[in-house]
PDB file of C-alpha atoms and ligand atoms in Angstrom:
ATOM      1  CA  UNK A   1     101.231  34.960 110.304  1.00  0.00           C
ATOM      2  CA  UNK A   2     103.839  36.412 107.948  1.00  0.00           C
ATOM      3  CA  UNK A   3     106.705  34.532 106.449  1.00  0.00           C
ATOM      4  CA  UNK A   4     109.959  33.972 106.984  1.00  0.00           C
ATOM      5  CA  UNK A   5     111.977  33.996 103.733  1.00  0.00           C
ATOM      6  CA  UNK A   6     116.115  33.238 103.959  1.00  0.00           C
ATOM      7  CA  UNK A   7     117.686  34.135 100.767  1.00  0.00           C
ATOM      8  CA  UNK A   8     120.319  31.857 100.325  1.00  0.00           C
ATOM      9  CA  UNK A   9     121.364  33.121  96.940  1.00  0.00           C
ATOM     10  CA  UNK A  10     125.111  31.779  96.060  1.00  0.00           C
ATOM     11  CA  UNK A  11     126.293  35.538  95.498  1.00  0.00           C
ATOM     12  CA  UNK A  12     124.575  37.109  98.801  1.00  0.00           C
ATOM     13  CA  UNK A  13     126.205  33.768 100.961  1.00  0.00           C
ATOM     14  CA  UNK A  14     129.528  34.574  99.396  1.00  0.00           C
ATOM     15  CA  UNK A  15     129.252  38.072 100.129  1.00  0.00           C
ATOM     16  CA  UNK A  16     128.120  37.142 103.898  1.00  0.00           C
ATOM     17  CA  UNK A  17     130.900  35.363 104.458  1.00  0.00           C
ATOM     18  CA  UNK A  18     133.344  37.982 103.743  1.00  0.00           C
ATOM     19  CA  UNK A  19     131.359  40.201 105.818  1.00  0.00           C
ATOM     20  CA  UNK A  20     131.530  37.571 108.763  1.00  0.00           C
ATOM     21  CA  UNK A  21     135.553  37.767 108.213  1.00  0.00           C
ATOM     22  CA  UNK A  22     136.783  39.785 111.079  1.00  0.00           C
ATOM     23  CA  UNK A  23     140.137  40.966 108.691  1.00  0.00           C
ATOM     24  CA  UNK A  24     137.140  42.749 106.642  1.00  0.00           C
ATOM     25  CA  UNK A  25     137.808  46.328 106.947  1.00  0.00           C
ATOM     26  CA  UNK A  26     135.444  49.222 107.467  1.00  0.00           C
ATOM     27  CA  UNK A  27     135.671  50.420 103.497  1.00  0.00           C
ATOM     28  CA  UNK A  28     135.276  46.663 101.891  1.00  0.00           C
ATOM     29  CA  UNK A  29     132.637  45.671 104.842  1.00  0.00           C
ATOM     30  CA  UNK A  30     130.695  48.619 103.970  1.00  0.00           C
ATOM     31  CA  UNK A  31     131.029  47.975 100.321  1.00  0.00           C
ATOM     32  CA  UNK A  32     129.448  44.283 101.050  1.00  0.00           C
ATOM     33  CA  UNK A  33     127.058  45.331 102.884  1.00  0.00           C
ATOM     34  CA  UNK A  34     125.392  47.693 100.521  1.00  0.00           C
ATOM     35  CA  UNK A  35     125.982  44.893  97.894  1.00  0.00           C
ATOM     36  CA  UNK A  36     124.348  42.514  99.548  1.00  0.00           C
ATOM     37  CA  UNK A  37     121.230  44.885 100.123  1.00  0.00           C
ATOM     38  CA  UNK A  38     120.757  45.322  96.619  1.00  0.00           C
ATOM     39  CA  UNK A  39     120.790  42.116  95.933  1.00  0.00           C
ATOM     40  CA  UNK A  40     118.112  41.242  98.425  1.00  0.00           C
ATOM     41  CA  UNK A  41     116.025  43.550  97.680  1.00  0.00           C
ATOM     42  CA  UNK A  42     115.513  41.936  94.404  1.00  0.00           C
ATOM     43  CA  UNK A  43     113.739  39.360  97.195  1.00  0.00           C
ATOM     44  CA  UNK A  44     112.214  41.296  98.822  1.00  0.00           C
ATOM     45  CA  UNK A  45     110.250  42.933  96.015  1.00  0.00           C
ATOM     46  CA  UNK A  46     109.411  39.913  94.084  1.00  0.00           C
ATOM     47  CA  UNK A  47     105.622  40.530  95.144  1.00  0.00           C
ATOM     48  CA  UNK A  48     104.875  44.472  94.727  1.00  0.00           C
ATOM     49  CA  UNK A  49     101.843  45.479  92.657  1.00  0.00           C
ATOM     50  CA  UNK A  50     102.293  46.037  89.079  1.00  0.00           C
ATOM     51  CA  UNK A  51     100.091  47.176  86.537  1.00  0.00           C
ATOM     52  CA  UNK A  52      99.822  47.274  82.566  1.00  0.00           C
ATOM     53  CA  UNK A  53     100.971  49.820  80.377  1.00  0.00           C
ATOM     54  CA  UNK A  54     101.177  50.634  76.704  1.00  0.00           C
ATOM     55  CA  UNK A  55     104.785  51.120  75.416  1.00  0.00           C
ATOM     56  CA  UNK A  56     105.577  52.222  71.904  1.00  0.00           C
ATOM     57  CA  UNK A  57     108.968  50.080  70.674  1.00  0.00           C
ATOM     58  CA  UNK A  58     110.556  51.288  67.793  1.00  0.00           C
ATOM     59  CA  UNK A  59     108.600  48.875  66.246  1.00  0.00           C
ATOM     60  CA  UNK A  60     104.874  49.046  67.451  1.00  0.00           C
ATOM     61  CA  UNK A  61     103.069  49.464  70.213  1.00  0.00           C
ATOM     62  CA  UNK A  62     103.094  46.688  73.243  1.00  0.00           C
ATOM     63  CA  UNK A  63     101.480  45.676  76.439  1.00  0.00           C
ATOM     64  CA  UNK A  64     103.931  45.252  79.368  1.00  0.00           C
ATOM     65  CA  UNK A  65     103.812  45.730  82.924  1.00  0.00           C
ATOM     66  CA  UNK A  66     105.183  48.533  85.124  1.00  0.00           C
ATOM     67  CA  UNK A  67     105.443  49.161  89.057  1.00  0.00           C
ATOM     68  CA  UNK A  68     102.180  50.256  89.874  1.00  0.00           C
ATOM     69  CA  UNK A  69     101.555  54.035  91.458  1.00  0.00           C
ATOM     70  CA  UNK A  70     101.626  52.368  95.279  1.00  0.00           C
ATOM     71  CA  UNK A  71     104.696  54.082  96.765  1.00  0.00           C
ATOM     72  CA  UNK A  72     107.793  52.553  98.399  1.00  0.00           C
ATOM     73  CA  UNK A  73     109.596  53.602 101.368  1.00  0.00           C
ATOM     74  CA  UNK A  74     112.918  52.696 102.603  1.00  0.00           C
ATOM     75  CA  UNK A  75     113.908  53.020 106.781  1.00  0.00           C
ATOM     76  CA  UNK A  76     116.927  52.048 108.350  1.00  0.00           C
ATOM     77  CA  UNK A  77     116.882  51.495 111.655  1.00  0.00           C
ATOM     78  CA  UNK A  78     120.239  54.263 112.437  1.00  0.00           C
ATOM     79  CA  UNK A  79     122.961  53.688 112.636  1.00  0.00           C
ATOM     80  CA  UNK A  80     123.749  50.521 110.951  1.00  0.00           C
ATOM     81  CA  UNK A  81     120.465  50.431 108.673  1.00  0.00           C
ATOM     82  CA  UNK A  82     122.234  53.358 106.966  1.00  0.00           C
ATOM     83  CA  UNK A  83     124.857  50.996 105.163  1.00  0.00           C
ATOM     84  CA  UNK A  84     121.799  49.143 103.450  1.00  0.00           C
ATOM     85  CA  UNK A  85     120.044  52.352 101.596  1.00  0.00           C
ATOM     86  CA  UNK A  86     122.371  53.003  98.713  1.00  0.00           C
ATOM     87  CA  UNK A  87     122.163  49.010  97.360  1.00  0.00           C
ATOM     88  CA  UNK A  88     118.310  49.248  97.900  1.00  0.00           C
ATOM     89  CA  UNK A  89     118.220  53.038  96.373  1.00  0.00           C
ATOM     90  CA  UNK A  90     120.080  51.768  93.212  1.00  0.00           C
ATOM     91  CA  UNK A  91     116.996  49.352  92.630  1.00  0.00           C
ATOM     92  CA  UNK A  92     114.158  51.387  93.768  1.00  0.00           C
ATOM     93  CA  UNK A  93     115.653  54.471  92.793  1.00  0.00           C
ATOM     94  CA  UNK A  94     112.118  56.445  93.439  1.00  0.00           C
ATOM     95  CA  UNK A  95     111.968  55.476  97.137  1.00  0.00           C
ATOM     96  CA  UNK A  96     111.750  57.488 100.252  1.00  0.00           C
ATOM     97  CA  UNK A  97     113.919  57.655 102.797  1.00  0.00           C
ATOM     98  CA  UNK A  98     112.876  57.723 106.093  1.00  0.00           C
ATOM     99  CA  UNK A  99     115.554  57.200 109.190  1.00  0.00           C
ATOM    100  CA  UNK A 100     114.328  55.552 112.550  1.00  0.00           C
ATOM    101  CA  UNK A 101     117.124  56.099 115.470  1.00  0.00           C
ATOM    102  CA  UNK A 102     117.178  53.366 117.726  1.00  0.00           C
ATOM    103  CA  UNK A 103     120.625  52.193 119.964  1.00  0.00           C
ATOM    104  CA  UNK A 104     120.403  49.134 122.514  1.00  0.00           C
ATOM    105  CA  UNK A 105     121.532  49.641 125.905  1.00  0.00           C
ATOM    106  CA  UNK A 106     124.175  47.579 126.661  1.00  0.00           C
ATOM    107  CA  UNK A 107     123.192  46.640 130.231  1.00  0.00           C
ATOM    108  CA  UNK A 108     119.375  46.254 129.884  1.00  0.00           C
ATOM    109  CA  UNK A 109     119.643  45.259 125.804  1.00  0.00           C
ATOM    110  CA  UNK A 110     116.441  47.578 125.483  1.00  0.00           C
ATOM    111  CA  UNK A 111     116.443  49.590 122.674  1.00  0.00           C
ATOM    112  CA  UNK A 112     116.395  53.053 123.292  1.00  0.00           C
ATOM    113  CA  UNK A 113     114.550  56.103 120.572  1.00  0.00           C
ATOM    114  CA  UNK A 114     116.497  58.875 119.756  1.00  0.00           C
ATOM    115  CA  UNK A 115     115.275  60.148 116.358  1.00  0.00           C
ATOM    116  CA  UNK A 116     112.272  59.733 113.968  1.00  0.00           C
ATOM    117  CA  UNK A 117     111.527  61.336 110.455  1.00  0.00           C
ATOM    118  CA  UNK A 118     109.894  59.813 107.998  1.00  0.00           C
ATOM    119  CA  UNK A 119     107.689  60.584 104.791  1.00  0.00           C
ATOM    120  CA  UNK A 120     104.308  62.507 105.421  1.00  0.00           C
ATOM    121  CA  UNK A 121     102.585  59.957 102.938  1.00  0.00           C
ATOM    122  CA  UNK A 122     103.988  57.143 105.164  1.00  0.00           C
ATOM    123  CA  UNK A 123     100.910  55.399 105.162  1.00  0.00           C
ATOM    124  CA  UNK A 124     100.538  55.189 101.546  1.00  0.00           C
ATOM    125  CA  UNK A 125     103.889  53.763 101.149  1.00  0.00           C
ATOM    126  CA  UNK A 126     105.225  49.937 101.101  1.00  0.00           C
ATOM    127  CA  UNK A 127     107.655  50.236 103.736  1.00  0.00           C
ATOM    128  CA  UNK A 128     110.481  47.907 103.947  1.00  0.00           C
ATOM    129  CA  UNK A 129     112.887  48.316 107.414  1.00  0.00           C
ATOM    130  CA  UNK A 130     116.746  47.484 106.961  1.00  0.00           C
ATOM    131  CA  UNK A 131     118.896  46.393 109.732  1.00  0.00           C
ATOM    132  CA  UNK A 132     121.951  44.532 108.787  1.00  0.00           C
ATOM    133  CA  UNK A 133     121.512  42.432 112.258  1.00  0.00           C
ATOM    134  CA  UNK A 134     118.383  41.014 114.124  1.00  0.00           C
ATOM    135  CA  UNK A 135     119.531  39.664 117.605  1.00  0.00           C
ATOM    136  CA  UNK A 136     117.196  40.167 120.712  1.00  0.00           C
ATOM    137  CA  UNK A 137     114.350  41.822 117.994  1.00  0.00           C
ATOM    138  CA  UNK A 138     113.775  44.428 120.044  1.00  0.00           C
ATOM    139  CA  UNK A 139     114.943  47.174 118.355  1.00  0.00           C
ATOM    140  CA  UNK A 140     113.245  45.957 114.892  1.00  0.00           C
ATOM    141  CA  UNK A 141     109.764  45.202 116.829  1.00  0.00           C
ATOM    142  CA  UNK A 142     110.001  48.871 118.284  1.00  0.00           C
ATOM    143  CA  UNK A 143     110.411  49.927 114.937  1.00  0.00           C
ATOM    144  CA  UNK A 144     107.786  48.493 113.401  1.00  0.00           C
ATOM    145  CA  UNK A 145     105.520  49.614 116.100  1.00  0.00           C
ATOM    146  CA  UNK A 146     106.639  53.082 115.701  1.00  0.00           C
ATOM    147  CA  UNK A 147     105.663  52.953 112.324  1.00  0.00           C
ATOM    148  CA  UNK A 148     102.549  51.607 112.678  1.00  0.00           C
ATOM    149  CA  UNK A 149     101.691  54.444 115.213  1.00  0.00           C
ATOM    150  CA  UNK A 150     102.533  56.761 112.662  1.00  0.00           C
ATOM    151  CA  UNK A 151     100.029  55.381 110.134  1.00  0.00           C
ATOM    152  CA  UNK A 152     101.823  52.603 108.317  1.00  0.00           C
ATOM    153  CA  UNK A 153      99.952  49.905 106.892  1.00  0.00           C
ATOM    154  CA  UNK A 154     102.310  47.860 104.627  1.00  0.00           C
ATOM    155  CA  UNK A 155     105.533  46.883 106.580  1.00  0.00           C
ATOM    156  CA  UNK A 156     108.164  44.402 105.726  1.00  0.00           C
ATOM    157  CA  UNK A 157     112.008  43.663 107.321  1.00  0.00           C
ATOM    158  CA  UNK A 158     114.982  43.397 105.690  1.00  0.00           C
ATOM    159  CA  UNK A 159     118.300  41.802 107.963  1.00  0.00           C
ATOM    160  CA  UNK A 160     121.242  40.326 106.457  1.00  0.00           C
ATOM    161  CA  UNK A 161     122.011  38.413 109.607  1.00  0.00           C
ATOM    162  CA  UNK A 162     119.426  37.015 112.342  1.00  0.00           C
ATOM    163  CA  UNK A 163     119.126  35.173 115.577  1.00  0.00           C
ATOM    164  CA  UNK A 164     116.436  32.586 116.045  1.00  0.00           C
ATOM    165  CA  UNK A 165     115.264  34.504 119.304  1.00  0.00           C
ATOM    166  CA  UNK A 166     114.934  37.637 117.039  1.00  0.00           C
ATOM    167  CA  UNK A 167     113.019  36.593 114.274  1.00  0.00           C
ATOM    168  CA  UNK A 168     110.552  34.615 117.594  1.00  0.00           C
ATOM    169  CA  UNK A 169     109.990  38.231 119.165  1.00  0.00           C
ATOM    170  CA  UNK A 170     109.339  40.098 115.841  1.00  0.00           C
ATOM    171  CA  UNK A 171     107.223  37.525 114.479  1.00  0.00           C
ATOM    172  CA  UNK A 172     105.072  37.331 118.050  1.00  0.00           C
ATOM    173  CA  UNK A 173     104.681  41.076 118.259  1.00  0.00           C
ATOM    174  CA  UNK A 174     103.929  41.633 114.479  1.00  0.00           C
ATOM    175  CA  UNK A 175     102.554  38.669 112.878  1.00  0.00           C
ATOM    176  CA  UNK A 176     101.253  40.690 110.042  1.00  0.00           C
ATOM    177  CA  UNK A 177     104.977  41.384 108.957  1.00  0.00           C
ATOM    178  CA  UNK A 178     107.185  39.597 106.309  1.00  0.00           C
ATOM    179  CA  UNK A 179     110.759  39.068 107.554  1.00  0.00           C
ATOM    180  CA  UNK A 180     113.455  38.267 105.062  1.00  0.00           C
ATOM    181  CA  UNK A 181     117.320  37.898 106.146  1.00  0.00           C
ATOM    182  CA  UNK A 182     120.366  36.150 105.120  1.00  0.00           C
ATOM    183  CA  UNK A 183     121.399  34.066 107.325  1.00  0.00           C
ATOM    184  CA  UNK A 184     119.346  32.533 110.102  1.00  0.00           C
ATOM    185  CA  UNK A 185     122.964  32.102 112.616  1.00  0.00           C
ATOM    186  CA  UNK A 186     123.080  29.514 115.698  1.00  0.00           C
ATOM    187  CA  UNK A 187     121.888  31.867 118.965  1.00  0.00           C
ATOM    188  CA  UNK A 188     122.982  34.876 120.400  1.00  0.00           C
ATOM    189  CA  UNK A 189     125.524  34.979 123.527  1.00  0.00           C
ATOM    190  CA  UNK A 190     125.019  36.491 126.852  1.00  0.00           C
ATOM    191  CA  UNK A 191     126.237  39.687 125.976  1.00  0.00           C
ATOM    192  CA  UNK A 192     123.157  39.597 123.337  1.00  0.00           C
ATOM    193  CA  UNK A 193     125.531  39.377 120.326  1.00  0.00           C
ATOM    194  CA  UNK A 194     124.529  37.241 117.543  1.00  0.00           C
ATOM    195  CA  UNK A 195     127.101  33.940 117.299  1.00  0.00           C
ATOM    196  CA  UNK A 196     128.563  33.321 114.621  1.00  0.00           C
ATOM    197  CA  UNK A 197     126.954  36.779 113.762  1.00  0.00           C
ATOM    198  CA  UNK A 198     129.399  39.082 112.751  1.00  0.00           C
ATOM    199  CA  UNK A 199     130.167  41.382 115.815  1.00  0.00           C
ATOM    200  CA  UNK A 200     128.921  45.069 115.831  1.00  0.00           C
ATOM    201  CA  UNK A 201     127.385  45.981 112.530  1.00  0.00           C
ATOM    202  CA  UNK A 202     127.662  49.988 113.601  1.00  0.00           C
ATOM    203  CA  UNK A 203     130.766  50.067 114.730  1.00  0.00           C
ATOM    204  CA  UNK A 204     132.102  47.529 111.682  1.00  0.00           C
ATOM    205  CA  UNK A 205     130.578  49.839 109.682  1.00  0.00           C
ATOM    206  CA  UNK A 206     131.837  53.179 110.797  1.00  0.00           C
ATOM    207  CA  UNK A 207     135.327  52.154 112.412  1.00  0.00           C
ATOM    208  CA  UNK A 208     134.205  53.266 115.939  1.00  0.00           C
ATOM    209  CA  UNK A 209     135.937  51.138 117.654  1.00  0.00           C
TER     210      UNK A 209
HETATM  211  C1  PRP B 321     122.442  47.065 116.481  1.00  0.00           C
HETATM  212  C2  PRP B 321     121.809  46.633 115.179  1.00  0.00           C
HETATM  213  C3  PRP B 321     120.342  46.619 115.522  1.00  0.00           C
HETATM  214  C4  PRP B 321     120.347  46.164 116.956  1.00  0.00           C
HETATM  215  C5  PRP B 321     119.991  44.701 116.991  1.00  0.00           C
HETATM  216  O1  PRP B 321     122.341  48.427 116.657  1.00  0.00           O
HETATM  217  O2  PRP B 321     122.120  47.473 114.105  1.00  0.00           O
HETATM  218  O3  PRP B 321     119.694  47.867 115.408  1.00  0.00           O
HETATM  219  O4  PRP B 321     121.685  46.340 117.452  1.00  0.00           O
HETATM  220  O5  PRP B 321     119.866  44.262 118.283  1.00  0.00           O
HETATM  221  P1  PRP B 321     118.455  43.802 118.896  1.00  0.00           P
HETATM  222  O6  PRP B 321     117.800  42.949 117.854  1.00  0.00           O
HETATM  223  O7  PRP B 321     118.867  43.030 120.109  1.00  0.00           O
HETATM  224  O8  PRP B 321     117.662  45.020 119.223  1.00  0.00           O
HETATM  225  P2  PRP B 321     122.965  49.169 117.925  1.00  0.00           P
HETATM  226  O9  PRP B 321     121.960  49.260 119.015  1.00  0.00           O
HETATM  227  O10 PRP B 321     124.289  48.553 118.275  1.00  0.00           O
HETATM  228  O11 PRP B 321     123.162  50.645 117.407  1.00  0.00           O
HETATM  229  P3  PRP B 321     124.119  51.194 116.218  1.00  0.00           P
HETATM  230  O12 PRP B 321     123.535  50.699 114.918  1.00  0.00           O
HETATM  231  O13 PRP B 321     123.995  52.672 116.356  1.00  0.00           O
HETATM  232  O14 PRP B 321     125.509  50.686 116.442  1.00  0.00           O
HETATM  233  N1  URA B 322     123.970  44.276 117.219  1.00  0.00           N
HETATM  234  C1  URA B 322     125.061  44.038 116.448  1.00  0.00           C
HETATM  235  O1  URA B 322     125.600  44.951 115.793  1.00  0.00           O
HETATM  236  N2  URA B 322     125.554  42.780 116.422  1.00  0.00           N
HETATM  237  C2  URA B 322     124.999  41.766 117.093  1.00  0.00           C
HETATM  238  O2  URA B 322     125.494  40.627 117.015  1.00  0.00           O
HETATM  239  C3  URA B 322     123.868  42.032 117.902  1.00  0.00           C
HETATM  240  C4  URA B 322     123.368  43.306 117.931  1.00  0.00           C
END
């Protein structure tokens, strides 16, 4: 089974809250929300491979340890995975970007594919998924599957902001799949939104509406 880790860091549950805030606008919300990415990531790459190297200091030469050569991808889930690349790409400035284009029908709550590209070396990469929101799952488990059809081996999700029922559906389809997120919130309502949650991510995100 793969874990479940909440990051309840003081600066990523401060940072939440003022993306909960429905006065946040679309430039400070997207602001946060790239903050908060970064600083998750820092999470969510506590356990990557490293390896030892030699380093020459100005004053002799020294072991210390290094990323190793295994390769990391990034892929939001579009559109509002998008607002979590920058913050990640700051840390893990040598990652891939690969963009997975998923919406969720509004009647049926299905999620729908619309667009795929990702790296050709996908399946040598750690991949890590960003969604700012996991409500029903289904758009992260279709995800996921996706890339494991493509070849990936080494998949982990990244939410700021989850449902109990969607972290249930993601963790039955893919057990072999780490999930970290912010906030585990109360349930999600019957139009599928996450409560307290903190409305439409996309839309927050990219003042459509
Ligand atoms: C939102 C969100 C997730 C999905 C979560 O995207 O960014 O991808 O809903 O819901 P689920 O867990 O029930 O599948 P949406 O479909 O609204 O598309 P958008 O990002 O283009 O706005
Ligand atoms: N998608 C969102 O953007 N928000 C929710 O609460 C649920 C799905």
């Amino acid at each position: 089974m793969g874990k479940v880790t909440q990051i309840t860091h003081p600066l990523i549950l401060h940072k939440l809250a003022l993306i909960r805030d429905k006065n946040t606008g679309s430039k400070d919300f997207r602001e946060l929300v790239e903050e908060v990415a970064m600083l998750m990531a820092y999470e969510v790459t506590r356990d990557v491979q490293m390896e030892e190297v030699e380093i020459e200091t100005p004053i002799c030469v020294t072991k210390c340890k290094m990323l190793a050569g295994k390769k990391m991808a990034i892929v939001p889930i579009l559109r509002a995975g998008l607002g979590m690349v920058d913050g990640m790409l700051r840390l893990i400035p040598a990652a891939k970007v690969g963009h997975i284009g998923l919406y969720r029908d509004e009647e049926t709550l299905q999620p729908v594919e619309y667009f795929c590209k990702l790296p050709q070396d996908i399946e040598e990469r750690e991949v890590i998924v960003t969604d700012p929101m996991l409500a029903t799952g289904g758009s992260a488990a279709d995800a996921i599957t996706l890339l494991k059809k493509r070849g990936a081996k080494n998949i982990r999700l990244m939410c700021l902001i989850s449902a109990p029922e969607g972290i249930k559906l993601v963790a039955d389809t893919h057990p072999d799949i780490d999930i970290y997120v912010g906030s585990i919130d109360e349930k999600l309502n019957e139009k599928g939104y996450i409560v307290p949650g903190l409305g439409d991510a996309g839309d927050r995100l990219f003042g459509t509406k």
